[in-house]
Short mmCIF file of C-alpha atoms in Angstrom, two decimals:
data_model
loop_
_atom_site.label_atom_id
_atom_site.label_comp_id
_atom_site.label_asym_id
_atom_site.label_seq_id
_atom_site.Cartn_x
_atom_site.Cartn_y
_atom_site.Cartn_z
CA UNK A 1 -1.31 -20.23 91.44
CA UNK A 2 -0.73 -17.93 88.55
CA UNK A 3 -2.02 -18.79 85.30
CA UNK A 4 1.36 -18.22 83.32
CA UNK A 5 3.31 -20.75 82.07
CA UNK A 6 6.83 -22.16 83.32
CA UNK A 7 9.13 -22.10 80.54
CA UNK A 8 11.58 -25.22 79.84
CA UNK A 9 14.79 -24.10 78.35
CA UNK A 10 17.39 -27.98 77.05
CA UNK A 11 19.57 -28.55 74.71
CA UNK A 12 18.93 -31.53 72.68
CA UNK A 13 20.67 -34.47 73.79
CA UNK A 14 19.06 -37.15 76.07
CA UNK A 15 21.21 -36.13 79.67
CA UNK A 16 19.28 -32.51 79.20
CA UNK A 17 16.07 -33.81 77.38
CA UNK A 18 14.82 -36.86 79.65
CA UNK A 19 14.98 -34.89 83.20
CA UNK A 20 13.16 -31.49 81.47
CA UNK A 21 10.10 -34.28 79.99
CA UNK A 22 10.39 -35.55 83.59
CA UNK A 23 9.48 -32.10 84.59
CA UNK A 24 6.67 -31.52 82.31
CA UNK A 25 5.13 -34.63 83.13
CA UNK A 26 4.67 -33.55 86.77
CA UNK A 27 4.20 -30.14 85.97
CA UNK A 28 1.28 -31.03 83.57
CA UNK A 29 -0.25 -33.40 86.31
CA UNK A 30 -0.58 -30.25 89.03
CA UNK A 31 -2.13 -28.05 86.18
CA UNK A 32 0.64 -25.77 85.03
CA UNK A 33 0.96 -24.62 81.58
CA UNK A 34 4.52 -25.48 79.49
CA UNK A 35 5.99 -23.72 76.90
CA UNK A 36 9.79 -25.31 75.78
CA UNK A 37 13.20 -23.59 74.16
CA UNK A 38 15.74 -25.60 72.69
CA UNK A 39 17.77 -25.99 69.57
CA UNK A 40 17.00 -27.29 66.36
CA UNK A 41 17.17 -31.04 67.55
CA UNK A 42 14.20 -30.75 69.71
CA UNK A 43 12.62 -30.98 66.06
CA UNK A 44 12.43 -34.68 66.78
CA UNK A 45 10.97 -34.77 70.07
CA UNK A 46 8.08 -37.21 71.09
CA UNK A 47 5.99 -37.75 74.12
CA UNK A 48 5.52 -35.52 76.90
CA UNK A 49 7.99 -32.70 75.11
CA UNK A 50 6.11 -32.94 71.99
CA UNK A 51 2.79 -32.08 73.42
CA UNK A 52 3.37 -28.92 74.71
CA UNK A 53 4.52 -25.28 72.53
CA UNK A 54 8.27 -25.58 71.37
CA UNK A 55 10.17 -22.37 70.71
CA UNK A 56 13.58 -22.98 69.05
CA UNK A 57 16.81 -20.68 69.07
CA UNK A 58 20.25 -20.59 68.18
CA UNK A 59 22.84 -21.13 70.46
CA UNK A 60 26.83 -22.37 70.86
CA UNK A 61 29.36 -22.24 73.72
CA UNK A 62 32.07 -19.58 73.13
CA UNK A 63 34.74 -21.62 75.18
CA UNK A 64 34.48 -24.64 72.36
CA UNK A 65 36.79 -25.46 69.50
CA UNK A 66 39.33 -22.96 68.14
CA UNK A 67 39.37 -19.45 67.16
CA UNK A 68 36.75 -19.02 64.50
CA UNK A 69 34.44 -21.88 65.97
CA UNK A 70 34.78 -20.00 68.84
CA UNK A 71 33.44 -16.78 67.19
CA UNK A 72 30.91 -18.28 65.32
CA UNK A 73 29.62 -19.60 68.64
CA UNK A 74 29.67 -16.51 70.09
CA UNK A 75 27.34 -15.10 67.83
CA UNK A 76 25.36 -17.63 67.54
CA UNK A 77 24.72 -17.54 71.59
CA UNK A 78 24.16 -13.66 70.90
CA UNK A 79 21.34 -14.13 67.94
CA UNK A 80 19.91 -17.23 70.23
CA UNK A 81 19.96 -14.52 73.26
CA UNK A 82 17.75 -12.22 71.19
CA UNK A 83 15.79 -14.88 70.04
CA UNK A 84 14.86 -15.91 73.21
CA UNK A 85 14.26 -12.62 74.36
CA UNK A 86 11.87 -12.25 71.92
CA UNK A 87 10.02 -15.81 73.05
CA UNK A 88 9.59 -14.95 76.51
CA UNK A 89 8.25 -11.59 75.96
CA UNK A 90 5.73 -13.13 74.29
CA UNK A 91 5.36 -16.49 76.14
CA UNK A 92 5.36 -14.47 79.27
CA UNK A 93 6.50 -17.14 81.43
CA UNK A 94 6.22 -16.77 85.81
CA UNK A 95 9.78 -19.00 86.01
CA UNK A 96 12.40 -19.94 83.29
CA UNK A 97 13.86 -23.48 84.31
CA UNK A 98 17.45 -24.52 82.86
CA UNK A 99 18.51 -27.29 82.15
CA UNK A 100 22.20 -26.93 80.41
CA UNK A 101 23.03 -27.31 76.82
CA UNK A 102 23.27 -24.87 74.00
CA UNK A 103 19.70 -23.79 73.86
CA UNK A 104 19.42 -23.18 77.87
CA UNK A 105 22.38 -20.36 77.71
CA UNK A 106 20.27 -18.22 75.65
CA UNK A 107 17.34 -18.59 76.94
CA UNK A 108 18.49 -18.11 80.88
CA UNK A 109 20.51 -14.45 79.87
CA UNK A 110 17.23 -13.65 77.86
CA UNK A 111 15.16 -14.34 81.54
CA UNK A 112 17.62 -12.09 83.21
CA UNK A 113 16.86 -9.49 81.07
CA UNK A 114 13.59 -9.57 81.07
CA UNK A 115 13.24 -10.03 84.69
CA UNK A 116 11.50 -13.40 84.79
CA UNK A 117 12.94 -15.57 88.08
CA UNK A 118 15.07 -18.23 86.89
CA UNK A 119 15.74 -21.69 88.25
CA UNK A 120 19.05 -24.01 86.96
CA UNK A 121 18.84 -27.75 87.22
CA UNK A 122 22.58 -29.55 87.23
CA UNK A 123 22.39 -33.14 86.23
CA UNK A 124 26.32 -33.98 87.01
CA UNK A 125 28.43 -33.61 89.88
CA UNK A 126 30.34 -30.89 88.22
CA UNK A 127 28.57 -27.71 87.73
CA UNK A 128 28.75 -27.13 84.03
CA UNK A 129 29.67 -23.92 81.85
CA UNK A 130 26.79 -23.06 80.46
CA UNK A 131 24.89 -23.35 83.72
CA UNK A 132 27.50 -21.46 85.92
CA UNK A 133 27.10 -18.71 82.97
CA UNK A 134 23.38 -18.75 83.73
CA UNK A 135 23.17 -19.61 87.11
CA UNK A 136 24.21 -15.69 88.49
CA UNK A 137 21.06 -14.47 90.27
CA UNK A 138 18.95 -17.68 90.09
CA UNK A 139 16.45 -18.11 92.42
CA UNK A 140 17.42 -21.48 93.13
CA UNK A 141 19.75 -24.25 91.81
CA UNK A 142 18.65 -27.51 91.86
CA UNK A 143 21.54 -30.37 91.87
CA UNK A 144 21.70 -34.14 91.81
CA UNK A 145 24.60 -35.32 93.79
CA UNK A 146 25.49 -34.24 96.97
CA UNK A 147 28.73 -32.76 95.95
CA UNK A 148 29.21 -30.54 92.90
CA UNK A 149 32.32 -29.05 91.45
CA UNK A 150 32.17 -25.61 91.39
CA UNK A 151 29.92 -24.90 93.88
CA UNK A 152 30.38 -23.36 97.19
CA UNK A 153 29.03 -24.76 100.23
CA UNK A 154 26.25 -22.80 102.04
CA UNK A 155 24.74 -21.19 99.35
CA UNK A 156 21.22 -20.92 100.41
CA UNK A 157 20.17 -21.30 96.72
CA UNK A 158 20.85 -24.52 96.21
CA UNK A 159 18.78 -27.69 96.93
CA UNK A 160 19.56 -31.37 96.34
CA UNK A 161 16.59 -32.94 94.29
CA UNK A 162 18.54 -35.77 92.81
CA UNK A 163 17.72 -36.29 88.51
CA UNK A 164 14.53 -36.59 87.28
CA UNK A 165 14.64 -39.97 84.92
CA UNK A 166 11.23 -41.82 82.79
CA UNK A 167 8.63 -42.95 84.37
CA UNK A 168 9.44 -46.54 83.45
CA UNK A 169 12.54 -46.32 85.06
CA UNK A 170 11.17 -44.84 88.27
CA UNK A 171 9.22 -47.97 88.51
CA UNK A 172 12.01 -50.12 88.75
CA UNK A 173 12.45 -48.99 92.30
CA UNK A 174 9.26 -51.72 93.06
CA UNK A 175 11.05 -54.43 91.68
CA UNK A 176 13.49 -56.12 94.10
CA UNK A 177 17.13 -56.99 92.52
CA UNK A 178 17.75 -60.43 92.91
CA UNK A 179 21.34 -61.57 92.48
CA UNK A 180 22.44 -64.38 89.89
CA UNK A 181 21.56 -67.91 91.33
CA UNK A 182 24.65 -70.58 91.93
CA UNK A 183 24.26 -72.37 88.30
CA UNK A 184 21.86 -69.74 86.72
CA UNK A 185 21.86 -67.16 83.94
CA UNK A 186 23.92 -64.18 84.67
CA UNK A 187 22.07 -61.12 82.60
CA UNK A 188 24.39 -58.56 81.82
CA UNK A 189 23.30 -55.38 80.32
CA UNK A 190 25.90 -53.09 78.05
CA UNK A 191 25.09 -49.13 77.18
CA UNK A 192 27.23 -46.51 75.88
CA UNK A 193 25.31 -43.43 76.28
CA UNK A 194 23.47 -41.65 73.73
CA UNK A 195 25.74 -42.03 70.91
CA UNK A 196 27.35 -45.65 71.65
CA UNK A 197 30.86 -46.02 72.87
CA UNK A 198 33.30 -47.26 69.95
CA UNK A 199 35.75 -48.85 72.22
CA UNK A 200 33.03 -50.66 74.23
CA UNK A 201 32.77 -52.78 70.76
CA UNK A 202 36.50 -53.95 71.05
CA UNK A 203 37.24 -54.45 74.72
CA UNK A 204 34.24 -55.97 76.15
CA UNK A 205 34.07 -58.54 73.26
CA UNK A 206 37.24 -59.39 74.26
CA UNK A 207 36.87 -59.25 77.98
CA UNK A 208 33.69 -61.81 77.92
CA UNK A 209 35.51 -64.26 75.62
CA UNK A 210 38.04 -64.26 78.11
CA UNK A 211 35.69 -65.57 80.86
CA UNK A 212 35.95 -68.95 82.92
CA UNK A 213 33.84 -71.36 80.88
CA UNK A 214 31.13 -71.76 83.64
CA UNK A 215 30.93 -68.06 83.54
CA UNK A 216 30.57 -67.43 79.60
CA UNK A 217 28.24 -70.58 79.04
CA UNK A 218 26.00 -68.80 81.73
CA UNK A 219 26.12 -65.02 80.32
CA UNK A 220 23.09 -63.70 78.85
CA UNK A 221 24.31 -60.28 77.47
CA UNK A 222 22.18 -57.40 75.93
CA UNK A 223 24.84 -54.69 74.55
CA UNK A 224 24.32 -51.72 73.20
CA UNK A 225 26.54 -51.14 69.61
CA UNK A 226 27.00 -48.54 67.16
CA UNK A 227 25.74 -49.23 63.96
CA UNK A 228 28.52 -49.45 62.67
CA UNK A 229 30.38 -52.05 64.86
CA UNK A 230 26.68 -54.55 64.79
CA UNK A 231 27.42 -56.87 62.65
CA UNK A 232 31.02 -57.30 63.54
CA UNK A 233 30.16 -57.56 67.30
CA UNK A 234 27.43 -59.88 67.02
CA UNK A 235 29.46 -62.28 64.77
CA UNK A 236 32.11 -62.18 67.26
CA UNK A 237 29.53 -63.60 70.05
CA UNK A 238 28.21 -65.75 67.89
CA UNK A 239 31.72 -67.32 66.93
CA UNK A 240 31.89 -68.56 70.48
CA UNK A 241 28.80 -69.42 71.47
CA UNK A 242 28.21 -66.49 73.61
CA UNK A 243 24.12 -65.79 73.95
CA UNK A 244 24.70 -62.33 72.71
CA UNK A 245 22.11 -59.19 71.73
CA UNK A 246 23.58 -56.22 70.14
CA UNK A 247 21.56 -53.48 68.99
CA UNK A 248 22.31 -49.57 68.47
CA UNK A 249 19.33 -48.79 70.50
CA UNK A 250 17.07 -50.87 72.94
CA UNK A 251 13.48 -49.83 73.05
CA UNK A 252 13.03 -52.03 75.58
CA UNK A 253 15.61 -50.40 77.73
CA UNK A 254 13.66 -50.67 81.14
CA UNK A 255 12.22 -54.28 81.32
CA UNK A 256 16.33 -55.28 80.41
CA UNK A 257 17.54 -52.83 83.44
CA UNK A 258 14.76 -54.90 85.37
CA UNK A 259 16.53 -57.86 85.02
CA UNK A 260 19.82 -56.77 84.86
CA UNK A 261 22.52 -58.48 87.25
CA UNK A 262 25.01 -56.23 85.98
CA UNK A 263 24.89 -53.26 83.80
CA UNK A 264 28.14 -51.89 82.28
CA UNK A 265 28.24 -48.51 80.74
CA UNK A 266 29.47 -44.92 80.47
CA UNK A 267 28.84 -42.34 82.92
CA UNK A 268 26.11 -40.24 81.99
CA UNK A 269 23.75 -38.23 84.47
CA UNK A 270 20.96 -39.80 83.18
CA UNK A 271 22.55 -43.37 83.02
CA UNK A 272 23.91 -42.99 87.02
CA UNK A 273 20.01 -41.47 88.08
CA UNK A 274 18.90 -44.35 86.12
CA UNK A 275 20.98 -47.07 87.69
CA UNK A 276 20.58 -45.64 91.29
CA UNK A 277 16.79 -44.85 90.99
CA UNK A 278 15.84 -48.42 89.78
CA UNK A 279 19.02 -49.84 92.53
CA UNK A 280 20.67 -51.72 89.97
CA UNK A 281 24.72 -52.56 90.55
CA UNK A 282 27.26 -51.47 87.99
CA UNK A 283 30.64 -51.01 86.41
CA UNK A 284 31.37 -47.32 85.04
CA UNK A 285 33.90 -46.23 82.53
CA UNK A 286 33.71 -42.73 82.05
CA UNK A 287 33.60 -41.13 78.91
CA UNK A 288 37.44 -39.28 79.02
CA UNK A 289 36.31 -36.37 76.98
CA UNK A 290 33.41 -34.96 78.69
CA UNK A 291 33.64 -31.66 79.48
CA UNK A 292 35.63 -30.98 82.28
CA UNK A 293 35.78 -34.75 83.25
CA UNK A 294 32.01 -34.61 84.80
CA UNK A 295 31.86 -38.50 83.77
CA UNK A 296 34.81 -39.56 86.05
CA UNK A 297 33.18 -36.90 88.69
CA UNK A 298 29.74 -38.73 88.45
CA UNK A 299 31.18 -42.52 88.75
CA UNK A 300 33.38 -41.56 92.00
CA UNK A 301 30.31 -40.73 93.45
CA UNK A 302 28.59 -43.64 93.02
CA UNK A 303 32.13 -45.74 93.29
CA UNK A 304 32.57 -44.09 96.57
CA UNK A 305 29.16 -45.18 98.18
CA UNK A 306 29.48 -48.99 97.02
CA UNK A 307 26.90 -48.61 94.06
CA UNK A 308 29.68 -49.45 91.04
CA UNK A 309 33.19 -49.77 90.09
CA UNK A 310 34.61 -46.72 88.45
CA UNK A 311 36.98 -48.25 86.02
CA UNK A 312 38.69 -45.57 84.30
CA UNK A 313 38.83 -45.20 80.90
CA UNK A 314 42.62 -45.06 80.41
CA UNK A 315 42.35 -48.27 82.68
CA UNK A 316 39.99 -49.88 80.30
CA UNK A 317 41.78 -53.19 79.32
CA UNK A 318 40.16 -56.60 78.51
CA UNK A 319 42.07 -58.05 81.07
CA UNK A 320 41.10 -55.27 83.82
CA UNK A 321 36.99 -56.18 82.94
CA UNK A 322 37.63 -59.71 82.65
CA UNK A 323 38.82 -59.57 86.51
CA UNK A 324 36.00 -57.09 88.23
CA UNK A 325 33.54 -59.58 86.12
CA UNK A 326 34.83 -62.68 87.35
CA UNK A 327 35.13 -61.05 90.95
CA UNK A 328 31.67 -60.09 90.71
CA UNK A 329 29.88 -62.48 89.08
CA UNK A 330 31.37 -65.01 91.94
CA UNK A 331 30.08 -63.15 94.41
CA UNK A 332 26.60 -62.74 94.52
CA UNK A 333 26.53 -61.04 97.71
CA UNK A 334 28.77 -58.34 97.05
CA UNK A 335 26.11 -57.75 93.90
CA UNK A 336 23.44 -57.08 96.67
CA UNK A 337 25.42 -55.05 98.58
CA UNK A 338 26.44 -52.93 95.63
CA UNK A 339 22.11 -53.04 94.01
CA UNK A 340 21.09 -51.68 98.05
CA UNK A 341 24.05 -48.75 97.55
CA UNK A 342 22.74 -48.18 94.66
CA UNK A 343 19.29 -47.81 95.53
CA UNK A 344 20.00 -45.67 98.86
CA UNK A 345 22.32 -42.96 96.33
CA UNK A 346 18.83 -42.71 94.09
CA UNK A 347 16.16 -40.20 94.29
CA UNK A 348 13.32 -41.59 93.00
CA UNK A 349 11.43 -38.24 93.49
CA UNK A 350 13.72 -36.10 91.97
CA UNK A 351 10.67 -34.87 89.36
CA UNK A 352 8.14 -34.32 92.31
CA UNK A 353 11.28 -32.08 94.17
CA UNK A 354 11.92 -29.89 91.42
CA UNK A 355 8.56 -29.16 90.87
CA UNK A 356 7.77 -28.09 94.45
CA UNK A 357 10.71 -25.51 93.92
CA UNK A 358 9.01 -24.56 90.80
CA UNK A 359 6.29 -24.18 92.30
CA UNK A 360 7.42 -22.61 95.28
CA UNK A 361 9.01 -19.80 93.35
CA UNK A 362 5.69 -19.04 90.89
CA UNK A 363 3.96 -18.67 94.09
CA UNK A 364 6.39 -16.58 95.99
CA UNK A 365 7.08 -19.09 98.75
CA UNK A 366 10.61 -20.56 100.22
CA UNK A 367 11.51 -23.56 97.85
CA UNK A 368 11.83 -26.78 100.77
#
């Protein structure tokens, strides 16, 4: 294998960051050499990112916000183009691999230019902008649902590896879901993605107070809350008795997902790999302004196989919650049913997939 490195080109937030440190992880463990690109938030980065070279550049999406945001983004992707440029002629990389965002534009025209073979990971079941911008003479494209917007079946490039998620969520797959028992707890687990979900802090508080009593009295529910909504969500549970957790962030994010009955949450690539890696049931309200509406894409395909309930967000009552909880909770079968789904939809080897293409293409053989 050759001795240069394979260069990781994310934007920032989680969706992009957690399947590119999947990457290096198994990367790293077959002996090949990282170097990363991203923007100015991969400043904070620990763990597997954060021990290999980080490069960062400018970089913006012409199509966003109005006329002179739309220009200053344009130069911005220009100046983060040259930047990169500059990186990978002296990086010297055998394969850029792309992985969306602002920083993963740049850095993918920059490999064009220079010649270097390029590789673009999709993590939704749309294929985004800023990918189908880069993805014009890619080797290969790597996806991670069976069906993607915007992209044409047959394509030879393209190969289903699924979305790489943490090693302590890939785990999960060894731990069998067991439903709720007749008269036992019921663990419910709430996220909102990355940045919290500000109605999630009105309407479910609503929707569980609305419960049967059997059903409330038994809920043991972790949520995830924005800061700013804490204290006013947690005194809300605690007004009625509710065995409540709120918290902006859960650290412990894995070991609750392990016991999770029920997990409730936005639609986020990483969020849907997570749920359907570690098999784990779920009702999904999609985020309504995500670009192109890849959240509502990635919950019908989950919805569609049995694994969740895609509840749309314009849908999103207390009263439309209250009932799928009540339905589900009462049915501990149809809980199973949906945690197996779930688990046949995941691809727990996602990481190990995409870096056999990798692979495959610094070595000059046919990705499998």
């Amino acid at each position: 294998m050759t001795a240069q490195p394979v260069v990781l080109a994310t934007g920032g937030t989680g969706g992009h960051v957690f399947p590119a440190e999947a990457l290096a992880g198994e990367l790293a463990a077959r002996g090949v050499s990282l170097a990363l690109i991203t923007d100015d938030r991969g400043k904070q980065w620990q763990g597997e990112l954060a021990r290999h070279p980080i490069h960062h550049v400018r970089g913006g999406s012409p199509s966003a916000g109005g006329f002179s945001r739309r220009i200053a983004n344009t130069l911005g992707l220009a100046m983060g183009t040259a930047e990169a440029f500059g990186v990978i002629g002296k990086v010297k990389p055998a394969v850029v691999v792309g992985f969306g965002g602002y920083a993963s534009v740049p850095t993918l025209l920059a490999a064009r230019f220079r010649g270097v073979p390029r590789i673009v990971h999709e993590q939704n079941a749309v294929f985004g902008r800023a990918n189908r911008v880069a993805a014009a003479g890619a080797r290969a494209i790597a996806t991670s649902f069976r069906r993607v917007r915007h992209i044409e079946d047959g394509d030879p490039r393209i190969h289903l590896v699924g979305n790489p998620v943490r090693d302590a969520v890939r785990t999960l797959r060894e731990v069998a879901y067991e439903p709720p028992g007749a008269d036992g707890p019921i663990r419910m687990v709430v996220i909102g993605g990355s940045q919290g979900a500000a109605s999630f802090s009105t309407v479910i508080p609503e929707a569980i107070a609305s419960l049967p009593d059997d059903l409330r009295q038994r809920l043991r529910l972790a949520q995830q809350c924005r800061a700013e909504d804490l204290e006013r969500v947690q005194s809300f549970y605690a007004a009625r008795g509710i065995d409540a957790e709120c918290a902006p962030f859960f650290r412990d994010f894995p070991a609750r997902l392990a016991g999770a009955h029920l997990v409730v949450a936005r639609a986020g690539a990483s969020t849907v790999a997570e749920l359907t890696t570690s098999g784990r049931p779920s009702v999904l309200i999609p985020f309504p302004h995500a670009t192109e509406d890849h959240q509502r894409a990635n919950a019908l395909a989950v919805d569609e196989v049995g694994a969740s309930i895609l509840l749309p967000h314009e849908a999103f009552t207390a009263e439309a919650l209250r009932q799928h909880l009540v339905t589900l909770f009462t049915s501990p079968q149809r809980l199973e049913t949906m945690a197996k789904a779930a688990r046949e939809a995941g691809h727990p080897d996602a990481a190990q997939r995409l870096a056999d293409i990798v692979v495959g293409v610094m070595t000059g053989s046919a990705p499998q």
